[in-house]
Amino acid sequence: MKYGFWLPIFGGWLRNVQDEQMPATFDYAKKVVQAAEEWGYDTTLLAELYLNDIKGPGEEVLEAWSTAAALAAVTSKIELMTAIRPGFHNPATTAKMAANIDQISNGRFTLNVVSAWWAEEARQYGGVFTEHDERYARTEEFIDVLKGLWTEESFTYDGSYYQLKDTKLSPKPVQRPNPILYAGGESEQGKTTIAEKCDAYVMHGGTVDEIRAKIADMKERRKKTGHTPFSRFGMAAYVICRDTEEEAQAELARITDVKESDAYAGYDDFTSKSQLEQQIKLQDYSVSNRGLRPELIGTPEMIAKRILEYEEAGLDLVLLQCSPQYEEMERFARDVMPVVEQLRKQTKETI
């Protein structure tokens, strides 16, 4: 299992807690990422939203790509997985930017391709926001252009959405043939696109059985394309680690006390503009990315056992959220990661 985390560009992950003591500033982001490298984390995911989906549209939020470029220059080991939404970007300039950041980071820059879901944000920022399946059709062409420019000396493309003629890109990315393309999606069209075009699959939080079924399904879809297997399966999860189960449950009760606020401004678009496999309730939505569904809540040993259940189900990357980020990530690295290794070793010895 590899350990990653969502970079707290929104100032937190809790829609019911106003101040999580983790400001949406570059200084705080740098502090967290540099410490994470030393604590043993492998990946950080930078979400791309121009409006703050967690604290409310009027609150501060960092821009993902400029933040990733800055972090690439002040880190040395961690993977910088940065979201990209085709409706907001030109694919040729995106390919150039991505290649440059991959060069700066010496091959640590990867992309999380997101077809977008927030219509109001697109309206405010001039993004292209069409019907669900058309958004994925645009995404497919967007990825074709990225890969073409990254791999060919001169690239020509004539699609429905993008046209290029004899376009050259140099220098190429460090990673060959291309930086890893992650994506997540639950609709039929989304899963078809990801199986055909991307390299790794990431999921919102789910139960062990839900994640096992999703991984099996995507492995089968990938096999039918004739491509090499997905390189990684990842999942978002919110973690609450405490000395006792009672303390962890008390914290859970505190953060899921649903209150009316602007933090829920994107709820209707998220549930109506996406094609989701599970119904989402306000309590699920109160913590970002369905992070409570994996139930990484309790003592270090309880959480470690749960992580090994996901590992057995085929998951190999957990993308954590926690609050406050710095302190809780340090606790997880100190108290949970070693227990996972101990339990894994004990299991192997008994087989």
JSON list of N, CA and C in Angstrom, two decimals, residues 1 186 201-219 233-237 277-278 289-290 293-295 306-307 309-318:
[
{"chain": "A", "resi": 1, "resn": "MET", "atom": "N", "xyz": [0.83, -1.19, 0.00]},
{"chain": "A", "resi": 1, "resn": "MET", "atom": "CA", "xyz": [0.00, 0.00, 0.00]},
{"chain": "A", "resi": 1, "resn": "MET", "atom": "C", "xyz": [0.88, 1.25, 0.00]},
{"chain": "A", "resi": 186, "resn": "GLU", "atom": "N", "xyz": [-17.80, 7.16, -12.32]},
{"chain": "A", "resi": 186, "resn": "GLU", "atom": "CA", "xyz": [-18.72, 6.09, -11.96]},
{"chain": "A", "resi": 186, "resn": "GLU", "atom": "C", "xyz": [-19.79, 5.83, -13.02]},
{"chain": "A", "resi": 201, "resn": "TYR", "atom": "N", "xyz": [-6.72, 4.25, -11.92]},
{"chain": "A", "resi": 201, "resn": "TYR", "atom": "CA", "xyz": [-8.10, 4.54, -11.55]},
{"chain": "A", "resi": 201, "resn": "TYR", "atom": "C", "xyz": [-8.17, 4.95, -10.09]},
{"chain": "A", "resi": 202, "resn": "VAL", "atom": "N", "xyz": [-8.79, 6.10, -9.84]},
{"chain": "A", "resi": 202, "resn": "VAL", "atom": "CA", "xyz": [-8.97, 6.58, -8.47]},
{"chain": "A", "resi": 202, "resn": "VAL", "atom": "C", "xyz": [-10.45, 6.70, -8.15]},
{"chain": "A", "resi": 203, "resn": "MET", "atom": "N", "xyz": [-10.81, 6.44, -6.90]},
{"chain": "A", "resi": 203, "resn": "MET", "atom": "CA", "xyz": [-12.21, 6.34, -6.50]},
{"chain": "A", "resi": 203, "resn": "MET", "atom": "C", "xyz": [-12.48, 7.22, -5.29]},
{"chain": "A", "resi": 204, "resn": "HIS", "atom": "N", "xyz": [-13.75, 7.66, -5.18]},
{"chain": "A", "resi": 204, "resn": "HIS", "atom": "CA", "xyz": [-14.21, 8.23, -3.92]},
{"chain": "A", "resi": 204, "resn": "HIS", "atom": "C", "xyz": [-14.21, 7.12, -2.87]},
{"chain": "A", "resi": 205, "resn": "GLY", "atom": "N", "xyz": [-14.34, 7.51, -1.61]},
{"chain": "A", "resi": 205, "resn": "GLY", "atom": "CA", "xyz": [-14.36, 6.53, -0.55]},
{"chain": "A", "resi": 205, "resn": "GLY", "atom": "C", "xyz": [-15.51, 5.56, -0.69]},
{"chain": "A", "resi": 206, "resn": "GLY", "atom": "N", "xyz": [-15.25, 4.30, -0.37]},
{"chain": "A", "resi": 206, "resn": "GLY", "atom": "CA", "xyz": [-16.28, 3.27, -0.42]},
{"chain": "A", "resi": 206, "resn": "GLY", "atom": "C", "xyz": [-15.96, 2.17, 0.57]},
{"chain": "A", "resi": 207, "resn": "THR", "atom": "N", "xyz": [-16.91, 1.28, 0.79]},
{"chain": "A", "resi": 207, "resn": "THR", "atom": "CA", "xyz": [-16.67, 0.14, 1.66]},
{"chain": "A", "resi": 207, "resn": "THR", "atom": "C", "xyz": [-15.70, -0.83, 0.97]},
{"chain": "A", "resi": 208, "resn": "VAL", "atom": "N", "xyz": [-15.20, -1.78, 1.72]},
{"chain": "A", "resi": 208, "resn": "VAL", "atom": "CA", "xyz": [-14.28, -2.77, 1.13]},
{"chain": "A", "resi": 208, "resn": "VAL", "atom": "C", "xyz": [-14.96, -3.51, -0.01]},
{"chain": "A", "resi": 209, "resn": "ASP", "atom": "N", "xyz": [-16.20, -3.92, 0.18]},
{"chain": "A", "resi": 209, "resn": "ASP", "atom": "CA", "xyz": [-16.91, -4.66, -0.86]},
{"chain": "A", "resi": 209, "resn": "ASP", "atom": "C", "xyz": [-17.14, -3.79, -2.09]},
{"chain": "A", "resi": 210, "resn": "GLU", "atom": "N", "xyz": [-17.49, -2.52, -1.88]},
{"chain": "A", "resi": 210, "resn": "GLU", "atom": "CA", "xyz": [-17.70, -1.62, -3.02]},
{"chain": "A", "resi": 210, "resn": "GLU", "atom": "C", "xyz": [-16.41, -1.44, -3.80]},
{"chain": "A", "resi": 211, "resn": "ILE", "atom": "N", "xyz": [-15.30, -1.23, -3.12]},
{"chain": "A", "resi": 211, "resn": "ILE", "atom": "CA", "xyz": [-14.02, -1.01, -3.79]},
{"chain": "A", "resi": 211, "resn": "ILE", "atom": "C", "xyz": [-13.55, -2.28, -4.50]},
{"chain": "A", "resi": 212, "resn": "ARG", "atom": "N", "xyz": [-13.74, -3.44, -3.87]},
{"chain": "A", "resi": 212, "resn": "ARG", "atom": "CA", "xyz": [-13.36, -4.70, -4.51]},
{"chain": "A", "resi": 212, "resn": "ARG", "atom": "C", "xyz": [-14.12, -4.88, -5.83]},
{"chain": "A", "resi": 213, "resn": "ALA", "atom": "N", "xyz": [-15.42, -4.58, -5.80]},
{"chain": "A", "resi": 213, "resn": "ALA", "atom": "CA", "xyz": [-16.23, -4.73, -7.01]},
{"chain": "A", "resi": 213, "resn": "ALA", "atom": "C", "xyz": [-15.81, -3.74, -8.09]},
{"chain": "A", "resi": 214, "resn": "LYS", "atom": "N", "xyz": [-15.51, -2.51, -7.72]},
{"chain": "A", "resi": 214, "resn": "LYS", "atom": "CA", "xyz": [-15.09, -1.51, -8.70]},
{"chain": "A", "resi": 214, "resn": "LYS", "atom": "C", "xyz": [-13.76, -1.89, -9.34]},
{"chain": "A", "resi": 215, "resn": "ILE", "atom": "N", "xyz": [-12.83, -2.37, -8.53]},
{"chain": "A", "resi": 215, "resn": "ILE", "atom": "CA", "xyz": [-11.52, -2.76, -9.06]},
{"chain": "A", "resi": 215, "resn": "ILE", "atom": "C", "xyz": [-11.67, -3.93, -10.03]},
{"chain": "A", "resi": 216, "resn": "ALA", "atom": "N", "xyz": [-12.46, -4.93, -9.65]},
{"chain": "A", "resi": 216, "resn": "ALA", "atom": "CA", "xyz": [-12.67, -6.08, -10.53]},
{"chain": "A", "resi": 216, "resn": "ALA", "atom": "C", "xyz": [-13.30, -5.64, -11.85]},
{"chain": "A", "resi": 217, "resn": "ASP", "atom": "N", "xyz": [-14.28, -4.75, -11.77]},
{"chain": "A", "resi": 217, "resn": "ASP", "atom": "CA", "xyz": [-14.95, -4.26, -12.98]},
{"chain": "A", "resi": 217, "resn": "ASP", "atom": "C", "xyz": [-13.99, -3.51, -13.89]},
{"chain": "A", "resi": 218, "resn": "MET", "atom": "N", "xyz": [-13.18, -2.62, -13.30]},
{"chain": "A", "resi": 218, "resn": "MET", "atom": "CA", "xyz": [-12.26, -1.84, -14.12]},
{"chain": "A", "resi": 218, "resn": "MET", "atom": "C", "xyz": [-11.12, -2.68, -14.67]},
{"chain": "A", "resi": 219, "resn": "LYS", "atom": "N", "xyz": [-10.70, -3.69, -13.94]},
{"chain": "A", "resi": 219, "resn": "LYS", "atom": "CA", "xyz": [-9.69, -4.61, -14.48]},
{"chain": "A", "resi": 219, "resn": "LYS", "atom": "C", "xyz": [-10.22, -5.32, -15.72]},
{"chain": "A", "resi": 233, "resn": "PHE", "atom": "N", "xyz": [-4.58, 1.49, -8.37]},
{"chain": "A", "resi": 233, "resn": "PHE", "atom": "CA", "xyz": [-5.95, 1.77, -7.95]},
{"chain": "A", "resi": 233, "resn": "PHE", "atom": "C", "xyz": [-5.89, 2.54, -6.64]},
{"chain": "A", "resi": 234, "resn": "GLY", "atom": "N", "xyz": [-6.48, 3.74, -6.63]},
{"chain": "A", "resi": 234, "resn": "GLY", "atom": "CA", "xyz": [-6.44, 4.58, -5.45]},
{"chain": "A", "resi": 234, "resn": "GLY", "atom": "C", "xyz": [-7.82, 4.92, -4.94]},
{"chain": "A", "resi": 235, "resn": "MET", "atom": "N", "xyz": [-7.91, 5.34, -3.69]},
{"chain": "A", "resi": 235, "resn": "MET", "atom": "CA", "xyz": [-9.20, 5.69, -3.06]},
{"chain": "A", "resi": 235, "resn": "MET", "atom": "C", "xyz": [-9.01, 6.82, -2.06]},
{"chain": "A", "resi": 236, "resn": "ALA", "atom": "N", "xyz": [-9.96, 7.75, -2.04]},
{"chain": "A", "resi": 236, "resn": "ALA", "atom": "CA", "xyz": [-9.99, 8.81, -1.04]},
{"chain": "A", "resi": 236, "resn": "ALA", "atom": "C", "xyz": [-10.52, 8.26, 0.28]},
{"chain": "A", "resi": 237, "resn": "ALA", "atom": "N", "xyz": [-9.99, 8.74, 1.40]},
{"chain": "A", "resi": 237, "resn": "ALA", "atom": "CA", "xyz": [-10.46, 8.29, 2.71]},
{"chain": "A", "resi": 237, "resn": "ALA", "atom": "C", "xyz": [-10.14, 9.36, 3.76]},
{"chain": "A", "resi": 277, "resn": "GLU", "atom": "N", "xyz": [-22.80, 6.14, -8.51]},
{"chain": "A", "resi": 277, "resn": "GLU", "atom": "CA", "xyz": [-23.22, 4.76, -8.29]},
{"chain": "A", "resi": 277, "resn": "GLU", "atom": "C", "xyz": [-23.96, 4.59, -6.96]},
{"chain": "A", "resi": 278, "resn": "GLN", "atom": "N", "xyz": [-23.67, 5.46, -5.98]},
{"chain": "A", "resi": 278, "resn": "GLN", "atom": "CA", "xyz": [-24.37, 5.38, -4.70]},
{"chain": "A", "resi": 278, "resn": "GLN", "atom": "C", "xyz": [-25.08, 6.70, -4.41]},
{"chain": "A", "resi": 289, "resn": "ASN", "atom": "N", "xyz": [-15.35, 14.11, -0.63]},
{"chain": "A", "resi": 289, "resn": "ASN", "atom": "CA", "xyz": [-15.03, 12.91, -1.40]},
{"chain": "A", "resi": 289, "resn": "ASN", "atom": "C", "xyz": [-15.46, 11.59, -0.76]},
{"chain": "A", "resi": 290, "resn": "ARG", "atom": "N", "xyz": [-16.64, 11.63, -0.09]},
{"chain": "A", "resi": 290, "resn": "ARG", "atom": "CA", "xyz": [-17.16, 10.43, 0.56]},
{"chain": "A", "resi": 290, "resn": "ARG", "atom": "C", "xyz": [-16.12, 9.77, 1.47]},
{"chain": "A", "resi": 293, "resn": "ARG", "atom": "N", "xyz": [-16.84, 6.83, 4.19]},
{"chain": "A", "resi": 293, "resn": "ARG", "atom": "CA", "xyz": [-17.32, 5.48, 3.86]},
{"chain": "A", "resi": 293, "resn": "ARG", "atom": "C", "xyz": [-16.29, 4.38, 4.12]},
{"chain": "A", "resi": 294, "resn": "PRO", "atom": "N", "xyz": [-14.99, 4.63, 3.95]},
{"chain": "A", "resi": 294, "resn": "PRO", "atom": "CA", "xyz": [-14.02, 3.57, 4.26]},
{"chain": "A", "resi": 294, "resn": "PRO", "atom": "C", "xyz": [-13.90, 3.25, 5.75]},
{"chain": "A", "resi": 295, "resn": "GLU", "atom": "N", "xyz": [-14.40, 4.12, 6.61]},
{"chain": "A", "resi": 295, "resn": "GLU", "atom": "CA", "xyz": [-14.36, 3.90, 8.06]},
{"chain": "A", "resi": 295, "resn": "GLU", "atom": "C", "xyz": [-12.94, 3.71, 8.59]},
{"chain": "A", "resi": 306, "resn": "ARG", "atom": "N", "xyz": [-8.07, -2.29, 8.84]},
{"chain": "A", "resi": 306, "resn": "ARG", "atom": "CA", "xyz": [-8.95, -1.88, 7.76]},
{"chain": "A", "resi": 306, "resn": "ARG", "atom": "C", "xyz": [-8.17, -1.63, 6.47]},
{"chain": "A", "resi": 307, "resn": "ILE", "atom": "N", "xyz": [-7.01, -1.01, 6.59]},
{"chain": "A", "resi": 307, "resn": "ILE", "atom": "CA", "xyz": [-6.18, -0.75, 5.42]},
{"chain": "A", "resi": 307, "resn": "ILE", "atom": "C", "xyz": [-5.75, -2.06, 4.76]},
{"chain": "A", "resi": 309, "resn": "GLU", "atom": "N", "xyz": [-7.42, -4.79, 4.77]},
{"chain": "A", "resi": 309, "resn": "GLU", "atom": "CA", "xyz": [-8.60, -5.33, 4.08]},
{"chain": "A", "resi": 309, "resn": "GLU", "atom": "C", "xyz": [-8.71, -4.71, 2.69]},
{"chain": "A", "resi": 310, "resn": "TYR", "atom": "N", "xyz": [-8.46, -3.42, 2.58]},
{"chain": "A", "resi": 310, "resn": "TYR", "atom": "CA", "xyz": [-8.49, -2.76, 1.28]},
{"chain": "A", "resi": 310, "resn": "TYR", "atom": "C", "xyz": [-7.35, -3.26, 0.39]},
{"chain": "A", "resi": 311, "resn": "GLU", "atom": "N", "xyz": [-6.21, -3.47, 0.98]},
{"chain": "A", "resi": 311, "resn": "GLU", "atom": "CA", "xyz": [-5.07, -4.00, 0.21]},
{"chain": "A", "resi": 311, "resn": "GLU", "atom": "C", "xyz": [-5.42, -5.36, -0.36]},
{"chain": "A", "resi": 312, "resn": "GLU", "atom": "N", "xyz": [-6.05, -6.20, 0.43]},
{"chain": "A", "resi": 312, "resn": "GLU", "atom": "CA", "xyz": [-6.47, -7.52, -0.05]},
{"chain": "A", "resi": 312, "resn": "GLU", "atom": "C", "xyz": [-7.49, -7.41, -1.17]},
{"chain": "A", "resi": 313, "resn": "ALA", "atom": "N", "xyz": [-8.30, -6.35, -1.14]},
{"chain": "A", "resi": 313, "resn": "ALA", "atom": "CA", "xyz": [-9.31, -6.14, -2.18]},
{"chain": "A", "resi": 313, "resn": "ALA", "atom": "C", "xyz": [-8.73, -5.61, -3.48]},
{"chain": "A", "resi": 314, "resn": "GLY", "atom": "N", "xyz": [-7.44, -5.25, -3.47]},
{"chain": "A", "resi": 314, "resn": "GLY", "atom": "CA", "xyz": [-6.79, -4.80, -4.69]},
{"chain": "A", "resi": 314, "resn": "GLY", "atom": "C", "xyz": [-6.38, -3.34, -4.69]},
{"chain": "A", "resi": 315, "resn": "LEU", "atom": "N", "xyz": [-6.67, -2.62, -3.62]},
{"chain": "A", "resi": 315, "resn": "LEU", "atom": "CA", "xyz": [-6.29, -1.21, -3.54]},
{"chain": "A", "resi": 315, "resn": "LEU", "atom": "C", "xyz": [-4.79, -1.10, -3.23]},
{"chain": "A", "resi": 316, "resn": "ASP", "atom": "N", "xyz": [-4.12, -0.16, -3.91]},
{"chain": "A", "resi": 316, "resn": "ASP", "atom": "CA", "xyz": [-2.70, 0.01, -3.62]},
{"chain": "A", "resi": 316, "resn": "ASP", "atom": "C", "xyz": [-2.29, 1.46, -3.37]},
{"chain": "A", "resi": 317, "resn": "LEU", "atom": "N", "xyz": [-3.28, 2.37, -3.28]},
{"chain": "A", "resi": 317, "resn": "LEU", "atom": "CA", "xyz": [-3.00, 3.75, -2.93]},
{"chain": "A", "resi": 317, "resn": "LEU", "atom": "C", "xyz": [-4.18, 4.31, -2.15]},
{"chain": "A", "resi": 318, "resn": "VAL", "atom": "N", "xyz": [-3.93, 4.80, -0.95]},
{"chain": "A", "resi": 318, "resn": "VAL", "atom": "CA", "xyz": [-4.97, 5.45, -0.17]},
{"chain": "A", "resi": 318, "resn": "VAL", "atom": "C", "xyz": [-4.62, 6.94, -0.11]}
]
